[in-house]
C-alpha positions as MATLAB code, in Angstrom:
seq = 'MEDASAIFVRLQPRMLGMAYRMLGSLSEAEDVVQDVWLRWHDTDVGKVDNAEAWLVSATMRCAIDHLRLARRAREEYVGIWLPEPVLTDGADAPSTPEQLHEAAGDLSIAFLTVLERLSPDARAAFLLHEVLEAGYPQIADVLGKSEAATRQIVHRAKKQLREPRPVYAVSGEAHRHILQGFVDRLARGDLEGMKALMSESATLLGDGGGVVTSVPEPMHGGDRIAALLFAATLRYKHDLRLELAMLNAKPGLLRFVGGRLESAQSFDIDGDRIQRVHVQLNPAKLQRIARRRVAHLR';
ca = [
     -19.594   29.475    5.361;
     -16.600   27.157    5.629;
     -13.408   28.955    4.633;
     -10.891   27.631    2.091;
      -8.428   26.314    4.683;
     -11.128   24.476    6.638;
     -12.434   22.853    3.459;
      -8.955   21.638    2.560;
      -8.257   20.249    6.036;
     -11.592   18.408    6.071;
     -10.931   16.747    2.716;
      -7.199   16.162    3.169;
      -7.535   12.554    4.453;
      -9.438   11.560    1.324;
      -6.893   13.297   -0.904;
      -3.968   11.662    0.883;
      -5.588    8.229    0.705;
      -6.184    8.509   -3.032;
      -2.692    9.872   -3.732;
      -1.161    7.005   -1.740;
      -3.180    4.441   -3.684;
      -1.970    6.076   -6.893;
       1.712    6.180   -5.963;
       2.306    3.440   -3.396;
       4.438    5.923   -1.448;
       3.187    7.973    1.476;
       5.967   10.548    1.175;
       5.172   11.082   -2.519;
       1.462   11.250   -1.680;
       2.178   13.997    0.841;
       4.075   15.903   -1.867;
       1.018   15.635   -4.118;
      -1.301   16.968   -1.413;
       1.108   19.847   -0.769;
       1.099   20.723   -4.484;
      -2.707   20.688   -4.479;
      -2.740   22.958   -1.423;
      -0.661   25.534   -3.294;
      -3.057   25.406   -6.239;
      -6.066   25.616   -3.919;
      -4.531   28.585   -2.116;
      -4.271   30.453   -5.429;
      -7.848   29.610   -6.455;
     -10.892   31.823   -6.001;
     -12.850   29.344   -3.894;
     -16.000   31.418   -4.255;
     -16.141   30.412   -7.919;
     -15.770   26.688   -7.177;
     -19.159   24.934   -7.355;
     -18.045   21.667   -5.741;
     -14.945   21.890   -3.553;
     -14.666   18.141   -3.024;
     -14.809   17.373   -6.750;
     -12.271   20.128   -7.463;
      -9.803   18.891   -4.838;
     -10.152   15.217   -5.734;
      -9.723   15.987   -9.437;
      -6.689   18.182   -8.771;
      -5.191   15.463   -6.568;
      -5.608   12.788   -9.213;
      -4.197   14.964  -12.012;
      -1.176   15.799   -9.884;
      -0.773   12.140   -8.887;
      -0.857   11.076  -12.544;
       2.002   13.492  -13.291;
       3.990   12.228  -10.284;
       3.384    8.597  -11.239;
       4.618    9.152  -14.783;
       7.885   10.489  -13.406;
       8.070    7.747  -10.774;
       7.578    5.048  -13.422;
      10.787    6.103  -15.122;
      12.720    5.778  -11.873;
      11.089    2.417  -11.070;
      12.243    1.030  -14.420;
      15.813    1.450  -13.122;
      15.002    0.141   -9.634;
      17.264   -2.668   -8.422;
      15.267   -5.842   -7.797;
      11.546   -5.965   -7.079;
       9.745   -2.688   -6.364;
       7.093   -2.884   -3.629;
       4.915   -0.109   -2.172;
       5.897    1.661    1.030;
       3.995   -0.011    3.907;
       2.202    2.197    6.419;
       1.023    1.596    9.955;
      -2.728    1.923   10.372;
      -3.096    1.155   14.053;
      -4.000    3.876   16.519;
      -1.318    6.303   17.613;
       1.191    4.847   15.163;
      -0.868    5.707   12.088;
      -0.001    8.776    9.961;
      -2.708   10.708   11.828;
      -5.584    8.337   12.386;
      -6.403    5.059   10.633;
      -8.913    7.009    8.559;
      -6.089    9.215    7.236;
      -5.523    6.554    4.591;
      -8.457    4.191    4.965;
     -11.196    6.826    5.064;
     -12.257    6.033    1.508;
     -13.658    2.580    0.866;
     -11.518    0.097   -0.999;
      -8.551   -2.184   -0.574;
      -5.430   -0.612    0.917;
      -3.346   -3.785    1.114;
       0.189   -4.089   -0.205;
      -1.020   -6.948   -2.418;
      -3.617   -4.680   -4.052;
      -1.242   -1.738   -4.450;
       1.299   -4.068   -6.048;
      -1.292   -5.316   -8.533;
      -2.199   -1.715   -9.406;
       1.364   -1.297  -10.705;
       0.225   -3.193  -13.806;
      -1.910   -0.238  -14.854;
      -0.847    2.892  -16.691;
      -1.154    6.154  -14.708;
      -4.390    7.116  -16.513;
      -5.921    3.659  -16.065;
      -4.925    3.551  -12.395;
      -6.548    6.928  -11.757;
      -9.709    5.982  -13.640;
     -10.016    2.658  -11.816;
      -9.499    4.190   -8.368;
     -11.904    7.047   -9.006;
     -14.580    4.648  -10.213;
     -14.078    1.792   -7.752;
     -12.913    3.580   -4.585;
     -14.590    6.986   -4.738;
     -17.485    5.837   -6.945;
     -16.985    8.919   -9.116;
     -19.168    9.300  -12.190;
     -17.767    9.001  -15.686;
     -18.146   12.747  -16.383;
     -15.784   13.566  -13.486;
     -13.325   10.831  -14.468;
     -13.347   12.036  -18.077;
     -12.649   15.570  -16.862;
      -9.667   14.373  -14.797;
      -8.183   12.434  -17.705;
      -9.059   14.986  -20.373;
     -10.808   12.304  -22.434;
     -14.315   11.600  -23.672;
     -16.759    9.693  -21.501;
     -16.811    6.838  -24.026;
     -13.020    6.542  -23.912;
     -13.094    6.716  -20.113;
     -15.602    3.867  -19.882;
     -13.300    1.734  -22.015;
     -10.296    2.578  -19.811;
     -12.175    1.559  -16.651;
     -13.492   -1.618  -18.294;
     -10.032   -2.680  -19.480;
      -8.464   -1.845  -16.095;
     -11.021   -3.970  -14.222;
     -10.474   -6.871  -16.610;
      -6.692   -6.546  -16.344;
      -6.806   -6.638  -12.541;
      -9.487   -9.300  -12.225;
      -7.923  -12.078  -14.290;
      -4.569  -12.629  -12.519;
      -5.648  -11.718   -8.990;
      -7.657  -14.115   -6.811;
      -9.841  -12.361   -4.244;
      -9.926  -13.798   -0.722;
     -12.922  -12.846    1.402;
     -11.260  -13.215    4.788;
     -12.269  -11.477    7.998;
      -9.701   -9.496    9.948;
     -10.081  -11.944   12.842;
      -9.360  -14.970   10.635;
      -6.399  -13.194    9.045;
      -4.942  -12.361   12.448;
      -5.556  -15.891   13.742;
      -3.596  -17.522   10.905;
      -0.809  -14.958   11.111;
      -0.557  -15.278   14.907;
      -0.272  -19.041   14.543;
       2.485  -18.604   11.964;
       4.401  -16.167   14.189;
       4.034  -18.441   17.230;
       5.518  -21.327   15.278;
       8.290  -19.095   13.972;
       9.113  -17.883   17.483;
       9.480  -21.411   18.862;
      11.401  -22.690   15.835;
       8.670  -24.988   14.521;
       9.557  -25.128   10.833;
       7.147  -27.957   10.007;
       4.327  -26.041   11.680;
       5.194  -22.979    9.582;
       5.118  -25.057    6.411;
       1.668  -26.367    7.341;
       0.312  -22.811    7.296;
       1.829  -21.996    3.905;
       0.066  -22.766    0.647;
       2.044  -25.061   -1.644;
       1.715  -22.412   -4.361;
       2.614  -19.473   -2.094;
       4.735  -16.617   -3.443;
       7.153  -14.265   -1.682;
       8.291  -10.907   -3.043;
      11.006   -8.865   -1.362;
      12.146   -5.265   -1.856;
      15.687   -4.441   -0.762;
      16.052   -1.447   -3.065;
      19.563   -2.549   -3.987;
      20.636   -1.487   -0.490;
      20.129   -4.700    1.466;
      19.986   -8.318    0.319;
      16.610   -9.558   -0.852;
      15.221  -12.129   -3.269;
      15.952  -10.815   -6.801;
      12.769  -12.325   -8.226;
       9.551  -13.827   -6.861;
      10.114  -16.973   -4.772;
       7.545  -19.724   -5.189;
       6.641  -22.655   -2.940;
       5.380  -22.630    0.629;
       8.125  -24.885    1.968;
      10.891  -22.727    0.472;
       9.333  -19.531    1.820;
       8.850  -20.973    5.308;
      12.481  -22.110    5.334;
      13.658  -18.642    4.267;
      11.696  -16.896    7.019;
      12.743  -19.541    9.542;
      16.430  -18.977    8.723;
      16.279  -15.572   10.438;
      15.655  -17.250   13.795;
      18.857  -19.238   13.349;
      20.879  -16.298   12.080;
      19.838  -13.648   14.597;
      18.717  -15.822   17.539;
      18.252  -13.642   20.652;
      18.666  -10.388   18.669;
      15.424  -11.083   16.823;
      12.088   -9.592   17.918;
       8.756  -10.085   16.140;
       5.790   -7.745   16.512;
       2.317   -8.000   15.025;
       1.070   -4.682   13.680;
      -1.655   -3.328   11.426;
       0.009   -2.662    8.073;
      -2.172   -1.122    5.377;
      -5.319   -2.013    7.342;
      -4.390   -5.717    7.658;
      -2.479   -7.638   10.347;
       1.181   -7.805    9.382;
       4.554   -8.461   10.949;
       7.416   -6.172   11.939;
      10.799   -7.844   12.356;
      13.434   -6.161   14.523;
      17.085   -7.192   14.635;
      19.157   -5.780   17.474;
      16.418   -3.239   18.167;
      16.415   -1.969   14.571;
      13.436   -2.432   12.248;
      14.757   -4.874    9.650;
      11.589   -5.593    7.663;
       7.839   -5.092    7.416;
       5.976   -8.152    6.166;
       2.476   -8.176    4.694;
       0.492  -11.371    4.124;
      -2.254  -12.402    1.718;
      -4.273  -15.192    3.363;
      -7.141  -17.241    1.894;
      -8.654  -18.105    5.283;
      -6.696  -21.312    5.801;
      -3.176  -20.708    4.528;
      -0.791  -17.952    3.558;
      -0.828  -17.384   -0.184;
       1.528  -14.438   -0.623;
       4.127  -12.598    1.433;
       5.459   -9.103    0.680;
       8.671   -8.327    2.556;
       9.774   -4.692    2.634;
      13.472   -4.458    3.512;
      14.406   -1.166    1.856;
      15.533    1.078    4.759;
      14.211    4.194    2.989;
      10.700    2.710    2.905;
      10.892    1.632    6.551;
      11.995    4.972    8.006;
       8.504    6.255    8.777;
       7.440    3.083   10.579;
      10.744    2.911   12.472;
      10.405    6.527   13.667;
       6.847    6.019   14.834;
       7.604    2.795   16.647;
      10.560    4.415   18.445;
       8.412    7.435   19.378;
       5.656    5.122   20.586;
       8.035    3.260   22.923;
       9.292    6.433   24.580;
];
């Protein structure tokens, strides 16, 4: 029989992926998984009928508690709060791409940002139902509510997320093609070409964490956004380096200034034009990517 440690290691990627989707922070997700390990270590595994259900439920309960505390801190956050981006390409991923993407479901920054609209209980219920395809009895057990109440929570969460969020069915190849074209135009200083690839109704959100300068509120308009991103080529000139990378399982852009990672940019694309840009500038949320890129270059 598989021992307790082996069971935990086998299921850890799924637990980490769910905790990250709950919290939007890989470091906080790792703290959740560590807490669950301590609980698992103190549990008589022989009396556990379904180890996977036990570990997933424990992870989600712990993540709910962490998210409630995090929400209080985020209310005092300076500027726009965005999730911590993660690399999901090969050797630069947390362990493997499956470490976070092993469970089905959207991992994009755009999706994680939308999930912020939900309460901790609703977020957990939605993710359990839509990502892990958990049954209502298990979800009700996690939340400590009746099945009827749980069904209502999931229904309201799906409605809340569906109405304001357009869904773009775009292949990874098409996404990369549009983004590569945008980066090529940016690199050669073709502002008009950049504008042509931006939707007129595009939106940009930036997270500086109150540490570095960023847009204080969402910026709207493709021309304005293209001009803002183009300005970096004029400001930094030869110190600027652009690198395409897989961020949260989608092609994204890393921007280096003087060899230092300055931002990680994620893009929501409808197949023809860029609809939304999430720019992570907060140095604390870029540390993990910066360390892995430096290690990769050595």
